[in-house]
Each structure stands twice: as structure tokens, then as C-alpha cells.
Coordinates of C-alpha atoms in Angstrom, one line a residue:
X803 CA 114.1 100.9 75.9
X804 CA 116.2 103.1 77.3
X805 CA 117.2 105.5 74.4
X806 CA 115.5 107.1 72.2
X807 CA 114.7 105.4 68.6
X808 CA 117.6 106.5 66.1
X809 CA 117.1 109.3 62.9
X810 CA 116.8 105.9 60.5
X811 CA 114.0 104.5 62.5
X812 CA 112.2 108.0 63.2
X813 CA 112.2 108.3 59.6
X814 CA 110.6 104.8 59.1
X815 CA 107.9 105.5 61.7
X816 CA 107.3 108.8 60.2
X817 CA 106.9 107.0 57.2
X818 CA 103.8 104.5 58.7
X819 CA 100.4 105.0 57.3
X820 CA 98.5 107.5 59.3
X821 CA 95.6 105.6 60.1
X822 CA 96.1 101.9 60.0
X823 CA 100.1 102.1 61.1
X824 CA 101.2 100.2 58.6
X825 CA 105.4 100.4 58.3
X826 CA 107.6 99.9 55.3
X827 CA 111.5 99.3 55.6
X828 CA 114.2 96.5 55.1
X829 CA 113.6 93.7 57.7
X830 CA 116.9 94.8 59.6
X831 CA 114.8 98.2 60.4
X832 CA 111.7 96.5 61.1
X833 CA 113.4 94.0 63.1
X834 CA 114.7 96.6 65.1
X835 CA 111.5 98.2 65.5
X836 CA 110.0 95.0 67.0
X837 CA 112.8 94.5 69.6
X838 CA 112.3 97.9 70.7
X839 CA 109.1 97.8 71.4
X840 CA 107.7 100.1 68.6
X841 CA 106.7 97.5 65.9
X842 CA 105.1 94.6 66.0
X843 CA 104.7 91.8 63.3
X844 CA 101.3 90.6 61.8
X845 CA 100.7 86.6 62.8
X846 CA 98.6 86.4 59.4
X847 CA 100.2 86.7 55.9
X848 CA 101.6 88.9 54.5
X849 CA 102.9 89.1 57.6
X850 CA 103.2 93.4 57.3
X851 CA 104.6 95.2 60.3
X852 CA 102.6 97.9 61.9
X853 CA 103.2 100.2 65.2
X854 CA 102.5 99.7 68.6
X855 CA 100.6 101.7 71.2
X856 CA 104.3 103.6 71.9
X857 CA 105.7 103.2 67.9
X858 CA 101.8 105.5 67.5
X859 CA 103.4 108.1 70.4
X860 CA 106.6 108.4 69.1
X861 CA 105.2 109.0 65.4
X862 CA 103.1 112.0 67.1
X863 CA 106.0 113.3 68.2
X864 CA 107.9 113.5 64.9
X865 CA 104.8 115.0 63.5
X866 CA 104.1 117.3 66.3
X867 CA 107.0 119.3 67.7
X868 CA 106.2 119.8 70.9
X869 CA 107.0 122.9 73.3
X870 CA 110.2 122.6 74.5
X871 CA 109.5 122.5 78.4
X872 CA 107.2 119.6 77.3
X873 CA 110.0 117.6 76.1
X874 CA 111.2 114.7 77.9
X875 CA 114.5 114.2 78.5
X876 CA 116.3 111.6 75.8
X877 CA 116.9 108.9 78.9
X878 CA 113.3 108.9 79.3
X879 CA 113.0 106.7 76.2
X880 CA 109.1 105.4 75.0
X881 CA 105.9 106.2 76.5
X882 CA 105.0 103.9 79.3
X883 CA 101.5 104.4 80.9
X884 CA 101.8 105.4 84.6
X885 CA 101.2 101.9 86.8
X886 CA 101.1 103.6 89.9
X887 CA 104.0 104.0 92.7
X888 CA 106.6 104.8 90.4
X889 CA 109.6 107.0 91.7
X890 CA 109.0 110.6 89.6
X891 CA 106.7 112.7 90.0
X892 CA 103.0 112.4 88.4
X893 CA 102.8 114.4 85.3
X894 CA 99.2 115.5 84.6
X895 CA 99.6 118.2 82.4
X896 CA 98.8 118.6 79.1
X897 CA 101.9 117.6 76.8
X898 CA 101.1 113.6 79.0
X899 CA 97.5 113.7 78.3
X900 CA 98.4 114.4 74.4
X901 CA 101.0 111.4 75.1
X902 CA 98.0 108.9 77.1
X903 CA 95.8 110.2 74.3
X904 CA 98.0 109.4 71.5
X905 CA 98.8 105.9 72.9
X906 CA 95.3 104.6 73.7
X907 CA 94.4 105.7 70.4
X908 CA 97.0 103.5 68.9
X909 CA 95.7 100.9 71.0
X910 CA 92.4 101.0 69.1
X911 CA 93.9 100.9 66.3
X912 CA 95.9 97.6 66.8
X913 CA 93.3 95.7 67.9
X914 CA 91.2 97.2 64.8
X915 CA 94.2 95.4 63.0
X916 CA 95.1 92.5 65.1
X917 CA 91.6 91.3 66.2
X918 CA 89.2 88.5 64.5
X919 CA 86.7 91.0 62.3
X920 CA 88.5 94.0 63.2
X921 CA 87.0 94.2 66.9
X922 CA 87.9 97.0 69.2
X923 CA 85.9 96.5 71.9
X924 CA 88.9 93.7 73.4
X925 CA 91.9 93.5 74.0
X926 CA 94.4 92.0 71.3
X927 CA 97.5 90.0 71.3
X928 CA 99.6 92.6 72.5
X929 CA 98.0 93.1 75.2
X930 CA 97.4 90.0 76.6
X931 CA 101.3 90.1 76.4
X932 CA 101.8 93.4 78.3
X933 CA 98.7 93.0 80.9
X934 CA 99.7 95.8 83.6
X935 CA 101.0 98.0 81.1
X936 CA 97.8 97.7 78.7
X937 CA 95.6 97.5 82.4
X938 CA 97.3 100.8 83.2
X939 CA 96.7 102.7 79.8
X940 CA 93.4 102.1 80.0
X941 CA 93.1 103.7 83.2
X942 CA 95.2 106.7 82.5
X943 CA 93.4 107.6 79.2
X944 CA 90.2 107.7 81.3
X945 CA 91.3 110.1 83.3
X946 CA 92.3 107.9 86.4
X947 CA 95.0 109.4 88.6
X948 CA 98.0 107.1 89.5
X949 CA 99.8 106.6 92.9
X950 CA 102.3 108.3 93.5
X951 CA 105.3 107.2 96.1
X952 CA 102.5 107.9 99.0
X953 CA 98.6 109.2 99.1
X954 CA 96.0 107.7 96.9
X955 CA 95.4 106.6 93.6
X956 CA 95.1 103.1 91.3
X957 CA 98.2 100.8 91.4
X958 CA 98.2 98.0 88.9
X959 CA 100.4 94.9 89.2
X960 CA 101.4 91.3 87.9
X961 CA 99.7 88.4 89.9
X962 CA 100.3 84.7 89.8
X963 CA 97.2 84.1 87.7
X964 CA 97.7 84.1 84.0
X965 CA 96.5 86.6 82.2
X966 CA 95.3 88.6 85.7
X967 CA 96.5 92.0 86.7
X968 CA 95.6 93.0 90.3
X969 CA 94.3 96.6 90.6
X970 CA 94.8 98.7 93.9
X971 CA 92.7 101.7 95.0
X972 CA 92.0 102.6 98.8
X973 CA 89.0 104.8 97.9
X974 CA 86.5 102.3 97.3
X975 CA 84.4 104.8 95.2
X976 CA 87.5 105.4 92.8
X977 CA 88.2 101.5 93.1
X978 CA 84.3 100.6 91.4
X979 CA 85.2 103.7 88.5
X980 CA 88.3 101.6 88.0
X981 CA 86.4 98.4 87.5
X982 CA 83.6 100.2 85.2
X983 CA 86.8 101.6 83.1
X984 CA 88.1 98.0 82.9
X985 CA 85.1 96.4 81.8
X986 CA 84.4 99.1 79.2
X987 CA 87.6 98.7 77.8
X988 CA 87.1 94.8 77.4
X989 CA 88.5 93.4 80.5
X990 CA 86.8 91.3 82.7
X991 CA 87.1 92.4 86.4
X992 CA 86.2 90.9 90.2
X993 CA 86.8 92.4 93.4
X994 CA 88.1 90.7 96.1
X995 CA 89.4 91.2 99.2
X996 CA 92.9 91.0 100.9
X997 CA 93.3 88.0 103.4
X998 CA 95.5 90.0 106.0
X999 CA 94.7 93.7 105.5
X1000 CA 91.2 93.4 104.3
X1001 CA 91.5 95.9 101.6
X1002 CA 89.8 95.3 98.7
X1003 CA 91.1 95.1 95.0
X1004 CA 90.3 94.1 91.5
X1005 CA 91.4 90.8 89.4
X1006 CA 91.4 92.0 85.6
X1007 CA 91.8 89.8 82.6
X1008 CA 91.2 90.3 78.9
X1009 CA 88.0 89.0 77.9
X1010 CA 88.2 87.1 74.8
X1011 CA 84.4 86.8 72.9

């Protein structure tokens, strides 16, 4: 997504249930939100639509007017967790922390609404289709520092293995802390060594049970 929601889409988001994130709108409105990654259609009848973590973040922005200095440019689009190595400078200020907290709470609610039995201790279907973003959100929400263009910090990357991401962090203690965070967020984690450089990294997969 490269542009913010339209005024009509914001009204639908603003009217979402404050607890569950359940949406009400026309089929075309809901489909547009799904296409933009702000909503998802529940796989079980009655197939209601709910806000994704990004949608929850946008809803918070609708309900809470940020200070002018904290507003992102319109081209910045919807919230995305830091995967590490982004070109833009790492923002660790209060506004960013509020956004991350809101997105994480939205993700927990998404787990509750879509996992069998309402379980929030393991990843949901959305996370399994957005592995890098989901793992990065768990790390950033726990206070781990993403890598900048240079220096330390975590980097979450895709892998050839199905349902697995790699987490790189040059500091061994910080890498183990990332592993503990992901395990606490419902991921299965194992530590490995790069065959060429010898550096250690994590392989993380969403736990199913």
C-alpha cells in the first residue's frame, strides 16, 4: 500500500467494534479494505470482516489525533514493523512506540478472533502468510532494536524453508534475547551457524499447537 485510506474507508474503520475490530460496510468497501491489507475476511461463517494489525493502527490514528511533529507524510502509507536494514532512519520515539503497541494489540486480538478456542499464545493465519512482518512486529513490540543501514540490531529475512524466517543479530546476547521473545510469542526457534561466515542466526516458525 502506498497511500493512506480514503475518507470513506476511514469512516468504516472508525466505526469498527472497539474490542473485536469487526467491520460493517458494503461488500465493495470491505473488499477494498481487504485489498489494502487493512481488513481480513473470517474463514468461518458468517464470514465477517475484521481489522488486521495495520487496520487497528489506522483506527487508532483516526481516534487519536497525533501531534503535528509525529505525523508521517501521506506517502508513508500504513504501519509496517521494522524488519531491519531499512533505508529510512530508525525511529524509536514515543509516536513510533505507540504505533507498535497498537499494532501488537491488534495482532493479539486477531489471534483471539481467528485461532481455535480464541488462543492468543500462538500465531494466527495472518501471521503465517506474513512471516517476516509478523516476526518483526513481535520483536519490535518487545523493545528489540532493528538494524539500521550500519551497525547492530536485528534483521528478519525470508528463507527457502516453508513457514520459516531467519533472524540475524550480530550480538550473541541480543540474539538469544530475540529467541526468547519469539518463543514467548508462540514461535518455534532454533539457533544455527552460517556455513561461510560462522555467524549465528535464528530460524523461527509459527507454532501450531
